[in-house]
Amino acid sequence: MDTLFTLVPWVVFAPVLGILINLLVGKRLGEKAVGIIGSLASGAAFIISVILAVALGQHPEGVVHPLAEWMTIGDFSVRWAFQVDTLSTTMMLVVSGVGTLIHIYSIGYMHADTHHHGDPGRFRRFFVYLNLFIAMMMVLVTADSYLMLFVGWEGVGLCSYLLIGFWYEKGEAGLGNARAGRKAFIVNRVGDFGLLLAMFVMFWAFGSLDFATVFAQAGTVAAGALLAITLFMLLAVTGKSAQLPLFVWLPDAMAGPTPVSALIHAATMVTAGVYLVARSQPLFALVPAAQTAVTWVGALTALFAATIAVGQYDIKKVLAYSTISQLGFMVAAVGMGAVVGGMFHLITHAFFKALLFLAAGSVILGLERGHEAALNGQHLRHDHFDPQDMRNMGGLRPRMRITYWVYLIGALALAGIAPLAGFFSKDEILAAASEQSLAVFIILAIAAFFTAFYMGRQLILVFGGKPRTRAAEGAAENPPIITVPLIILAVLAALGGLLNLPGLHWLETWLEHSLKGLSAGHFILWVALLSLAVALLGFWLAWSIYARKPRQKPAEPDPLAAPLGDIYRGMERKWWVDEFYRAVLLRPAAWLANLLAGPVDQGGIDGAVMGTGRLARLAARGLSLLQNGFVRGYALVMLLGVVAILTYLVLR
């Protein structure tokens, strides 16, 4: 059985092999073959992850499998090694499993994009980026040191930039999507700097970045060093997992194709921060102040993002703010030490959020086809119709039945309606909060209410009532290559709660081999009933407001706009966070940059350098007059010099 662990490098190399094949021969194979190769590469990583999970059943203590020496400097050496334990394998299964379904879905979804742009190479490039994303995420979750984790951490950041800006020529002024990719890249670099600082302090305190060494010596290091390390890690988490105050990049990431949104928001990049805290529990457990900070950042983010989702009309941005909010639940959970609850919600969230994003993509494709039919063959990009605006939808339930039913399952799971997956995972987090902090519990419960409300609102606006546009009237269901992955994810979203069912706690038993000293999760009946009541109340209120008098036209104001006034306007405008950052950070930085580039650099520094150069040229020209080539001229100069010297000596 130990020999099975030697397969672990292939969770990285299988996607890399898919990249190489598509780069070298994909152009000759055609788009369907390119999609199949990319999907098989991700699927191979999933199969290997399953094999590793089976092997861990016999050796739950796990292994570290060294691959190669990276560098050696004196006594210091860095190696590339893979840590195979129950925590890393759980992440491998989620990343590769959900990632494979997204790959398959992308074959159908991106087919339309290829023909729309007339660039077959775009299709191949997309799958290369997807495979690279999976590979980098696998490097991150299998690392046995913070240094290798950082390599994967930066790798997924690069991939997010490539994929968010994939449609770089679209968006406002033809630059909107490119700016979104740039924004994601820059904001994440702020968080990444935090992880770098944590690693610097860690190496200074421990002399190593290996998990085993750091965790073994954690109790012997000064409290101040541990506090600095954990707080710098928290900064990294706020960037990668889109928490306050660095969450602003994630909604803009909706500029990428829908499969990218599903990949980033469900199974890969945004979960990295949660994984970092879970993996670093031996450090956080020694620093109660850091745990408290993590908990409150997560709780406040959960509520803040949930309120913004209420005021959005873009179908994907509602889900984006929902992701930020649900990540807040996970971060709060791992901050409270309820690591199993956080990981449980990470898994179930990957199922239902991937489902919702891909189902939203199905809706968008249906609306695009309906709009193209309404335009009688005119090109979609020459029109200002927005297929992601929920105000342009309505009445899609009878036209897209499969999409409707899977979307309903995903929405109910996200809202925490029993017995779907989200109910059990969210309840475990709320139960932990009820035992540790009443304030955090109340905040998370209110966030759960808003979650149910905005998902009920979305269901009604998209699928309820009558079609509000000709595009909605002409919408139709998508082919099986789109719908089959949705059905599989819907089954997982419905049954995912079995992973850690109260009384059985399979996930807790599985993870306790990697995470020592876990506090057992509890099923608290009154918390579960309250959670369910809150979710049902949110759905009922959404139905009362939006379904009793359905919107008839896209231009109609939202029913909440008038009674809530400025509060709703704040939700709609995302509480003006982007505007605040522009006023407080970007504009002063731009002014300072322009000052340094203009008056200081060009006017001062360049002026001094150029002035010195001009002075030298003038001096050279003056001296060149003396160099005329006539001997009598040189003799005259010498004579004048002698006369001047003699005159000076006489007169002195």
XYZ file of C-alpha atoms in Angstrom:
652
model
C 0.000 0.000 0.000
C 2.901 2.397 0.691
C 3.815 2.294 -2.980
C 0.522 4.013 -3.783
C 1.811 7.168 -2.112
C 4.478 7.434 -4.820
C 1.665 8.420 -7.194
C 1.184 11.767 -5.464
C 3.424 13.823 -7.817
C 1.014 12.964 -10.608
C -1.719 15.115 -9.070
C 0.501 17.951 -10.345
C 2.093 16.264 -13.365
C -1.170 14.979 -14.874
C -2.560 18.516 -15.452
C 0.914 19.618 -16.615
C 0.907 16.746 -19.130
C -2.472 17.963 -20.399
C -0.957 21.430 -20.830
C 1.990 20.094 -22.832
C -0.158 17.953 -25.137
C -2.538 20.817 -25.913
C 0.314 23.266 -26.439
C 2.280 20.968 -28.744
C -0.400 19.228 -30.803
C -3.700 20.751 -29.711
C -3.828 23.050 -32.725
C -4.060 20.021 -35.036
C -6.502 18.045 -32.895
C -9.524 20.365 -32.909
C -11.450 21.940 -30.073
C -13.362 18.820 -28.933
C -10.121 16.836 -28.553
C -8.520 19.771 -26.722
C -11.405 19.839 -24.242
C -11.279 16.076 -23.748
C -7.505 16.133 -23.117
C -7.869 18.947 -20.578
C -10.740 17.157 -18.840
C -8.883 13.816 -18.785
C -5.829 15.522 -17.281
C -7.917 16.948 -14.430
C -9.815 13.659 -14.130
C -6.536 11.749 -13.804
C -5.586 13.999 -10.879
C -8.952 13.155 -9.283
C -8.475 9.397 -9.734
C -5.013 9.618 -8.166
C -6.521 11.603 -5.272
C -9.068 8.815 -4.736
C -6.262 6.225 -4.723
C -4.348 8.285 -2.161
C -7.469 8.534 0.009
C -7.815 4.734 -0.115
C -4.148 4.349 0.828
C -4.657 6.700 3.763
C -7.392 4.407 5.000
C -4.633 1.893 5.749
C -2.038 4.475 6.831
C -4.023 7.391 8.311
C -0.892 8.965 9.772
C 0.100 9.964 6.221
C 3.511 10.352 4.600
C 5.818 12.978 3.185
C 7.017 11.941 -0.266
C 10.209 13.762 -1.353
C 10.604 14.414 -5.050
C 13.674 16.553 -5.654
C 16.113 18.991 -4.092
C 15.359 22.524 -5.153
C 18.398 24.319 -3.816
C 21.144 23.880 -1.247
C 23.067 26.786 0.301
C 25.463 25.619 3.009
C 23.405 23.887 5.673
C 20.208 25.296 4.244
C 18.360 23.199 1.683
C 14.970 23.426 0.028
C 13.266 20.369 -1.359
C 10.111 19.717 -3.263
C 8.175 17.183 -1.246
C 4.519 16.185 -1.127
C 2.605 15.895 2.136
C -0.083 13.250 1.902
C -2.420 13.335 4.867
C -6.156 13.458 5.360
C -6.300 17.280 5.177
C -4.300 17.600 1.951
C -6.122 14.666 0.352
C -9.488 16.217 1.181
C -8.439 19.345 -0.669
C -7.077 17.290 -3.566
C -10.400 15.489 -3.947
C -12.408 18.712 -3.885
C -10.116 20.622 -6.252
C -9.727 17.871 -8.836
C -13.274 16.482 -8.562
C -15.137 19.765 -8.918
C -12.432 21.007 -11.303
C -13.019 18.046 -13.640
C -16.753 18.731 -13.813
C -15.967 22.362 -14.632
C -13.590 21.209 -17.396
C -16.314 19.044 -18.955
C -18.844 21.864 -18.709
C -16.340 24.223 -20.354
C -16.237 22.102 -23.519
C -19.813 23.101 -24.247
C -19.701 26.583 -22.767
C -16.534 27.790 -24.487
C -17.528 26.306 -27.850
C -19.800 29.287 -28.413
C -17.020 31.679 -27.447
C -14.656 30.161 -29.992
C -17.010 30.749 -32.860
C -18.064 34.130 -31.552
C -14.520 35.474 -31.749
C -13.336 33.460 -34.708
C -10.195 32.410 -32.850
C -9.833 28.633 -32.430
C -6.607 29.169 -30.491
C -8.606 30.848 -27.741
C -10.338 27.564 -26.900
C -7.025 25.720 -26.554
C -5.524 28.532 -24.499
C -8.481 28.425 -22.119
C -7.983 24.750 -21.310
C -4.244 25.280 -20.892
C -5.014 27.933 -18.279
C -7.567 25.683 -16.542
C -5.082 22.808 -16.311
C -2.404 25.184 -15.014
C -4.818 26.406 -12.346
C -5.466 22.844 -11.172
C -1.728 22.069 -11.159
C -0.853 25.152 -9.094
C -3.633 24.464 -6.621
C -2.317 20.929 -6.220
C 1.167 22.311 -5.514
C -0.392 24.493 -2.811
C -2.395 21.810 -0.988
C 0.282 19.081 -1.169
C 3.168 21.264 0.060
C 5.096 20.112 3.119
C 6.494 23.591 3.779
C 5.366 27.178 3.692
C 7.820 27.875 0.888
C 6.270 25.315 -1.479
C 2.826 26.425 -0.342
C 3.821 29.945 -1.369
C 4.836 28.691 -4.829
C 1.346 27.292 -5.355
C -0.148 30.372 -3.703
C 1.505 32.649 -6.256
C 0.772 30.211 -9.069
C -2.995 30.357 -8.550
C -2.703 34.144 -8.364
C -1.077 34.195 -11.800
C -3.713 31.830 -13.194
C -6.504 34.006 -11.814
C -5.042 36.987 -13.674
C -4.927 35.028 -16.934
C -8.448 33.640 -16.576
C -10.263 36.695 -15.184
C -8.882 38.766 -18.044
C -9.409 35.995 -20.609
C -11.978 38.088 -22.490
C -9.591 41.027 -22.260
C -11.155 42.901 -25.176
C -14.591 43.040 -23.520
C -15.946 45.304 -20.845
C -16.160 49.069 -20.454
C -14.274 50.883 -23.239
C -12.846 47.546 -24.330
C -10.680 47.480 -21.199
C -13.092 46.545 -18.399
C -12.198 42.865 -18.238
C -8.469 43.548 -18.491
C -8.775 46.007 -15.601
C -10.647 43.379 -13.570
C -7.779 40.925 -14.049
C -5.275 43.601 -13.087
C -7.299 44.526 -10.003
C -7.402 40.914 -8.838
C -3.659 40.573 -9.376
C -2.724 43.768 -7.500
C -5.091 43.290 -4.536
C -3.879 39.725 -4.087
C -0.277 40.936 -4.076
C -1.118 42.969 -0.958
C -2.242 39.810 0.801
C 0.686 37.827 -0.589
C 3.050 40.352 0.975
C 1.521 39.387 4.312
C 2.352 35.728 3.724
C 5.895 36.681 2.740
C 6.321 38.665 5.961
C 4.959 35.716 7.945
C 7.530 33.454 6.298
C 10.374 35.912 7.017
C 9.482 36.072 10.723
C 8.964 32.309 10.776
C 12.406 31.601 9.332
C 13.976 34.040 11.787
C 12.194 32.395 14.729
C 12.373 28.725 13.713
C 15.238 28.539 11.224
C 12.959 26.545 8.940
C 9.797 26.777 6.862
C 8.909 23.065 7.005
C 5.545 22.288 8.596
C 6.931 19.518 10.801
C 9.765 21.641 12.220
C 7.671 24.772 12.715
C 4.781 22.985 14.425
C 7.075 20.927 16.648
C 8.871 24.043 17.938
C 5.837 26.345 18.084
C 5.602 26.178 21.868
C 9.208 27.272 22.333
C 9.036 30.540 20.367
C 8.342 33.956 21.826
C 4.695 34.963 21.901
C 5.400 38.160 19.987
C 6.893 36.264 17.058
C 3.892 33.914 16.925
C 1.500 36.871 17.046
C 3.308 38.551 14.147
C 3.318 35.336 12.097
C -0.377 34.639 12.586
C -1.503 38.223 11.967
C 0.564 38.392 8.772
C -1.102 35.135 7.738
C -4.463 36.754 8.402
C -3.516 39.516 5.961
C -2.759 36.822 3.390
C -6.143 35.227 4.068
C -8.005 38.506 3.545
C -6.440 38.771 0.106
C -6.748 35.236 -1.219
C -10.089 34.394 0.434
C -11.572 37.853 -0.249
C -12.250 39.002 3.325
C -12.472 42.516 4.734
C -10.777 44.742 3.699
C -9.327 43.039 0.565
C -12.527 41.489 -0.820
C -13.006 44.032 -3.611
C -11.283 41.974 -6.317
C -13.627 38.993 -6.194
C -16.855 40.584 -7.560
C -14.868 42.046 -10.453
C -13.567 38.550 -11.192
C -16.993 37.911 -12.759
C -15.493 39.461 -15.893
C -14.031 36.053 -16.689
C -16.010 33.256 -18.389
C -18.527 31.495 -16.146
C -16.428 28.300 -15.747
C -13.647 30.526 -14.384
C -16.054 32.024 -11.873
C -17.025 28.531 -10.747
C -13.409 27.363 -10.520
C -12.164 30.391 -8.572
C -15.198 30.762 -6.315
C -15.968 27.137 -5.543
C -13.013 24.813 -5.386
C -9.685 26.522 -5.849
C -8.225 29.932 -5.188
C -10.562 31.411 -2.591
C -10.387 28.310 -0.403
C -6.604 28.646 -0.120
C -6.872 31.100 2.762
C -9.144 28.784 4.739
C -6.745 25.913 4.071
C -3.804 28.050 5.254
C -5.432 28.702 8.629
C -6.541 25.072 8.959
C -3.035 23.807 8.172
C -1.527 26.347 10.591
C -3.808 25.482 13.526
C -0.836 24.497 15.746
C 0.315 28.125 15.480
C -3.073 29.816 15.805
C -4.005 27.656 18.786
C -1.157 29.288 20.729
C -2.280 32.849 19.917
C -5.839 33.542 21.197
C -5.641 37.163 20.013
C -5.016 36.040 16.433
C -7.854 33.526 16.645
C -10.184 36.266 17.811
C -9.067 38.535 14.969
C -9.633 35.785 12.402
C -13.077 35.035 13.839
C -14.244 38.639 13.730
C -12.871 39.278 10.244
C -14.812 36.254 9.016
C -18.037 37.107 10.826
C -18.110 40.749 9.738
C -17.283 39.783 6.155
C -20.116 37.241 6.150
C -22.667 39.893 7.128
C -21.226 42.757 5.071
C -21.088 40.814 1.802
C -24.546 39.314 2.364
C -26.113 42.779 2.575
C -24.459 43.813 -0.702
C -25.794 40.703 -2.484
C -29.342 41.880 -1.715
C -28.905 44.950 -3.933
C -27.261 43.358 -6.993
C -28.897 42.517 -10.323
C -26.035 40.762 -12.098
C -26.736 37.037 -11.630
C -23.039 36.224 -11.210
C -22.284 39.140 -8.877
C -25.015 38.013 -6.498
C -23.230 34.674 -6.348
C -19.854 36.423 -6.042
C -20.898 38.345 -2.930
C -22.478 35.152 -1.686
C -19.071 33.470 -2.020
C -17.419 36.247 -0.011
C -20.092 35.830 2.661
C -19.772 32.041 2.825
C -15.996 32.315 2.984
C -16.615 34.541 5.989
C -18.446 31.627 7.638
C -15.464 29.353 6.963
C -12.886 31.871 8.188
C -14.913 32.511 11.342
C -15.119 28.759 11.926
C -11.375 28.097 11.656
C -10.755 31.199 13.768
C -12.915 29.736 16.528
C -10.995 26.463 16.299
C -13.949 24.686 14.662
C -11.678 23.518 11.859
C -13.832 20.528 10.939
C -16.877 22.776 10.611
C -14.906 25.175 8.408
C -13.587 22.353 6.212
C -17.033 20.751 6.093
C -18.531 23.998 4.817
C -15.631 24.382 2.390
C -16.532 21.025 0.827
C -20.288 21.527 0.678
C -19.823 25.082 -0.571
C -17.642 23.761 -3.397
C -20.546 21.533 -4.462
C -23.436 23.979 -4.363
C -21.515 27.094 -5.376
C -19.967 25.374 -8.426
C -23.489 24.195 -9.230
C -24.935 27.699 -8.945
C -22.244 29.356 -11.046
C -22.447 26.738 -13.788
C -26.250 26.882 -13.724
C -25.988 30.680 -13.991
C -23.790 30.114 -17.046
C -26.508 27.875 -18.474
C -29.022 30.694 -17.954
C -26.677 33.192 -19.631
C -26.177 30.912 -22.642
C -29.928 30.412 -22.935
C -30.538 34.160 -22.862
C -27.782 34.836 -25.394
C -29.327 32.393 -27.854
C -32.759 33.872 -27.257
C -31.415 37.360 -27.874
C -29.601 36.325 -31.040
C -32.847 34.812 -32.309
C -34.690 38.023 -31.478
C -32.098 40.012 -33.442
C -32.623 37.810 -36.512
C -29.002 36.858 -36.855
C -27.417 40.213 -35.971
C -24.207 39.880 -33.977
C -24.672 39.990 -30.197
C -21.641 42.125 -29.485
C -23.083 44.970 -31.495
C -25.960 45.198 -29.055
C -26.077 46.526 -25.487
C -28.205 43.709 -24.106
C -26.809 42.271 -20.867
C -27.537 38.530 -20.569
C -26.340 38.540 -16.920
C -28.846 41.160 -15.717
C -31.655 39.411 -13.832
C -34.032 42.209 -14.813
C -33.814 40.895 -18.389
C -34.877 37.410 -17.350
C -38.058 36.033 -15.820
C -40.265 33.113 -16.807
C -37.351 30.731 -17.450
C -38.716 27.857 -15.372
C -40.781 26.201 -18.149
C -38.147 27.029 -20.790
C -35.102 25.668 -18.910
C -36.495 22.979 -16.622
C -33.262 21.119 -15.853
C -31.423 24.354 -15.116
C -34.279 25.498 -12.894
C -34.380 22.356 -10.768
C -30.613 22.174 -10.244
C -30.532 25.911 -9.486
C -33.285 25.414 -6.915
C -31.307 22.643 -5.215
C -28.174 24.799 -5.154
C -30.057 27.811 -3.770
C -31.728 25.769 -1.031
C -28.393 24.169 -0.110
C -26.710 27.576 0.067
C -29.514 28.967 2.218
C -29.184 26.044 4.632
C -32.518 24.321 4.097
C -32.645 20.816 5.587
C -31.741 18.153 4.624
C -29.452 19.586 1.943
C -25.684 19.856 2.391
C -25.496 23.501 3.398
C -27.831 22.956 6.342
C -25.490 20.572 8.127
C -22.235 22.431 7.459
C -23.621 25.884 8.299
C -25.335 24.511 11.410
C -22.020 23.141 12.682
C -20.453 26.608 12.392
C -23.412 28.279 14.104
C -23.294 25.673 16.875
C -19.612 26.436 17.505
C -20.360 30.183 17.547
C -23.233 29.710 20.030
C -20.795 28.103 22.480
C -17.978 30.621 22.081
C -19.400 34.052 21.285
C -23.002 35.221 21.365
C -22.129 38.302 19.285
C -20.506 36.230 16.534
C -23.463 33.828 16.603
C -25.961 36.679 16.134
C -23.935 38.190 13.276
C -23.680 34.852 11.464
C -27.391 34.146 12.010
C -28.317 37.503 10.461
C -25.958 36.748 7.555
C -27.740 33.409 7.117
C -31.077 35.239 6.931
C -29.786 37.561 4.217
C -28.417 34.536 2.350
C -31.839 32.921 2.164
C -33.438 36.238 1.226
C -31.162 37.104 -1.707
C -31.271 33.539 -3.053
C -35.074 33.574 -2.907
C -35.023 36.948 -4.653
C -32.719 35.569 -7.341
C -34.854 32.490 -7.969
C -37.969 34.614 -8.438
C -36.312 37.235 -10.658
C -34.683 34.621 -12.917
C -37.222 31.817 -13.118
C -40.501 33.221 -11.769
C -43.226 35.335 -13.347
C -43.327 35.989 -17.066
C -40.481 36.770 -19.478
C -39.546 40.439 -19.331
C -37.575 40.477 -22.597
C -37.724 38.784 -25.974
C -34.446 37.090 -25.075
C -36.116 35.401 -22.097
C -39.013 34.356 -24.306
C -36.624 32.669 -26.726
C -34.444 30.980 -24.103
C -34.138 27.194 -24.262
C -32.386 24.408 -22.364
C -28.742 23.633 -23.103
C -27.292 20.355 -24.449
C -26.201 17.479 -22.134
C -22.527 18.559 -22.138
C -23.773 21.548 -20.120
C -26.539 19.943 -18.054
C -24.954 16.616 -17.028
C -22.234 18.259 -14.833
C -25.038 20.330 -13.286
C -27.006 17.202 -12.379
C -23.935 15.562 -10.792
C -23.213 18.686 -8.737
C -26.887 18.879 -7.729
C -26.675 15.337 -6.331
C -23.530 16.298 -4.384
C -25.187 19.490 -3.117
C -28.144 17.445 -1.913
C -26.232 14.575 -0.292
C -22.992 16.306 0.768
C -24.234 16.644 4.337
C -23.701 12.909 4.790
C -19.944 13.569 4.986
C -20.242 14.771 8.576
C -23.758 13.816 9.566
C -24.504 14.421 13.253
C -23.902 11.242 15.209
C -21.568 9.801 12.580
C -18.994 12.591 12.086
C -17.126 10.802 9.304
C -15.230 13.918 8.210
C -14.215 14.700 11.782
C -12.890 11.159 12.238
C -11.034 11.466 8.936
C -9.405 14.834 9.679
C -8.391 14.114 13.271
C -5.374 12.194 11.933
C -4.000 15.440 10.436
C -5.356 18.039 12.834
C -4.422 17.117 16.376
C -6.418 18.310 19.343
C -9.637 18.946 17.413
C -12.652 19.991 19.420
C -15.544 17.706 18.601
C -18.428 19.236 16.716
C -21.836 19.254 18.350
C -25.372 19.061 17.040
C -27.408 21.531 19.063
C -31.110 21.109 18.365
C -32.188 24.662 19.140
C -29.400 26.074 16.931
C -30.437 23.784 14.060
C -34.095 24.748 14.419
C -33.242 28.440 14.641
C -30.991 28.178 11.564
C -33.754 26.476 9.604
C -36.355 28.998 10.789
C -34.132 31.904 9.778
C -33.624 30.425 6.305
C -37.328 29.758 5.819
C -38.133 33.284 6.994
C -35.704 34.706 4.433
C -37.300 32.726 1.602
C -40.824 33.642 2.732
C -39.968 37.329 2.885
C -38.391 37.205 -0.597
C -41.495 35.486 -1.956
C -43.764 38.029 -0.275
C -41.902 40.981 -1.774
C -40.982 39.716 -5.250
C -43.431 36.937 -6.152
C -46.794 38.335 -5.114
C -46.427 41.186 -7.587
C -43.836 40.037 -10.143
C -41.769 42.562 -12.045
C -43.313 43.148 -15.496
C -40.588 45.227 -17.197
C -36.807 45.417 -16.800
C -36.896 49.138 -15.967
C -39.189 48.794 -12.950
C -37.581 49.871 -9.663
C -36.829 47.247 -7.039
C -39.638 46.881 -4.458
C -37.089 47.511 -1.696
C -35.781 50.750 -3.200
C -38.562 52.996 -1.924
C -39.084 51.634 1.624
C -35.364 51.254 2.390
C -34.206 54.410 0.617
C -30.532 55.139 1.177
C -29.992 51.757 2.828
C -30.957 49.950 -0.371
C -28.939 52.431 -2.408
C -25.942 51.566 -0.230
C -26.464 47.862 -0.889
C -26.829 48.538 -4.588
C -23.649 50.663 -4.653
C -21.750 48.080 -2.572
C -21.574 50.513 0.342
C -19.274 52.705 -1.784
C -16.195 50.669 -0.800
C -14.599 50.966 -4.248
C -15.249 54.703 -4.266
C -13.702 54.985 -0.809
C -10.579 53.129 -1.902
C -10.295 55.305 -4.992
C -10.561 58.487 -2.931
C -8.347 57.455 -0.021
C -5.766 55.192 -1.673
C -5.745 55.300 -5.464
C -6.059 59.045 -6.118
C -3.408 60.081 -3.539
C -1.135 57.331 -4.860
C -1.716 58.483 -8.444
C -1.079 62.124 -7.431
C 2.158 61.166 -5.691
C 3.214 59.035 -8.659
C 2.550 61.891 -11.076
C 4.458 64.293 -8.796
C 7.450 61.993 -8.615
C 7.309 61.214 -12.325
C 6.814 64.832 -13.450
C 8.296 67.675 -11.390
C 10.637 65.489 -9.343
C 11.926 62.962 -11.867
C 11.570 64.732 -15.209
C 11.869 68.287 -13.919
C 14.378 67.896 -11.094
C 16.480 64.768 -11.553
C 16.342 64.637 -15.354
C 16.803 68.437 -15.491
C 19.941 68.277 -13.335
C 21.373 65.437 -15.374
C 20.525 67.070 -18.691
C 21.771 70.461 -17.438
C 25.114 68.936 -16.512
C 25.276 67.393 -19.947
C 24.490 70.708 -21.657
C 27.104 72.513 -19.523
C 29.693 69.947 -20.518
C 28.816 70.380 -24.183
C 29.165 74.195 -23.919
C 32.526 73.857 -22.193
C 33.668 71.461 -24.857
C 32.634 73.854 -27.603
C 34.550 76.717 -25.934
C 37.664 74.640 -25.534
C 37.383 73.366 -29.068
C 37.974 76.933 -30.305
C 41.477 76.705 -28.958
C 42.118 73.512 -30.860
C 42.393 75.102 -34.347
C 45.427 73.155 -35.645
C 47.666 76.268 -36.230
C 51.096 76.210 -34.523
C 51.237 80.010 -34.350
C 47.978 80.010 -32.436
C 49.332 77.581 -29.864
C 52.571 79.679 -29.624
C 50.520 82.823 -29.062
C 48.568 81.119 -26.250
C 51.787 79.958 -24.630
C 53.250 83.468 -24.909
C 50.199 85.020 -23.351
C 50.400 82.470 -20.542
C 54.078 83.287 -19.878
C 53.291 87.050 -19.875
C 50.436 86.463 -17.445
C 52.647 84.470 -15.094
C 55.440 87.043 -15.180
C 52.980 89.873 -14.570
C 51.592 88.027 -11.560
C 55.090 87.469 -10.112
C 56.122 91.108 -10.631
C 52.963 92.591 -9.185
C 52.811 90.213 -6.221
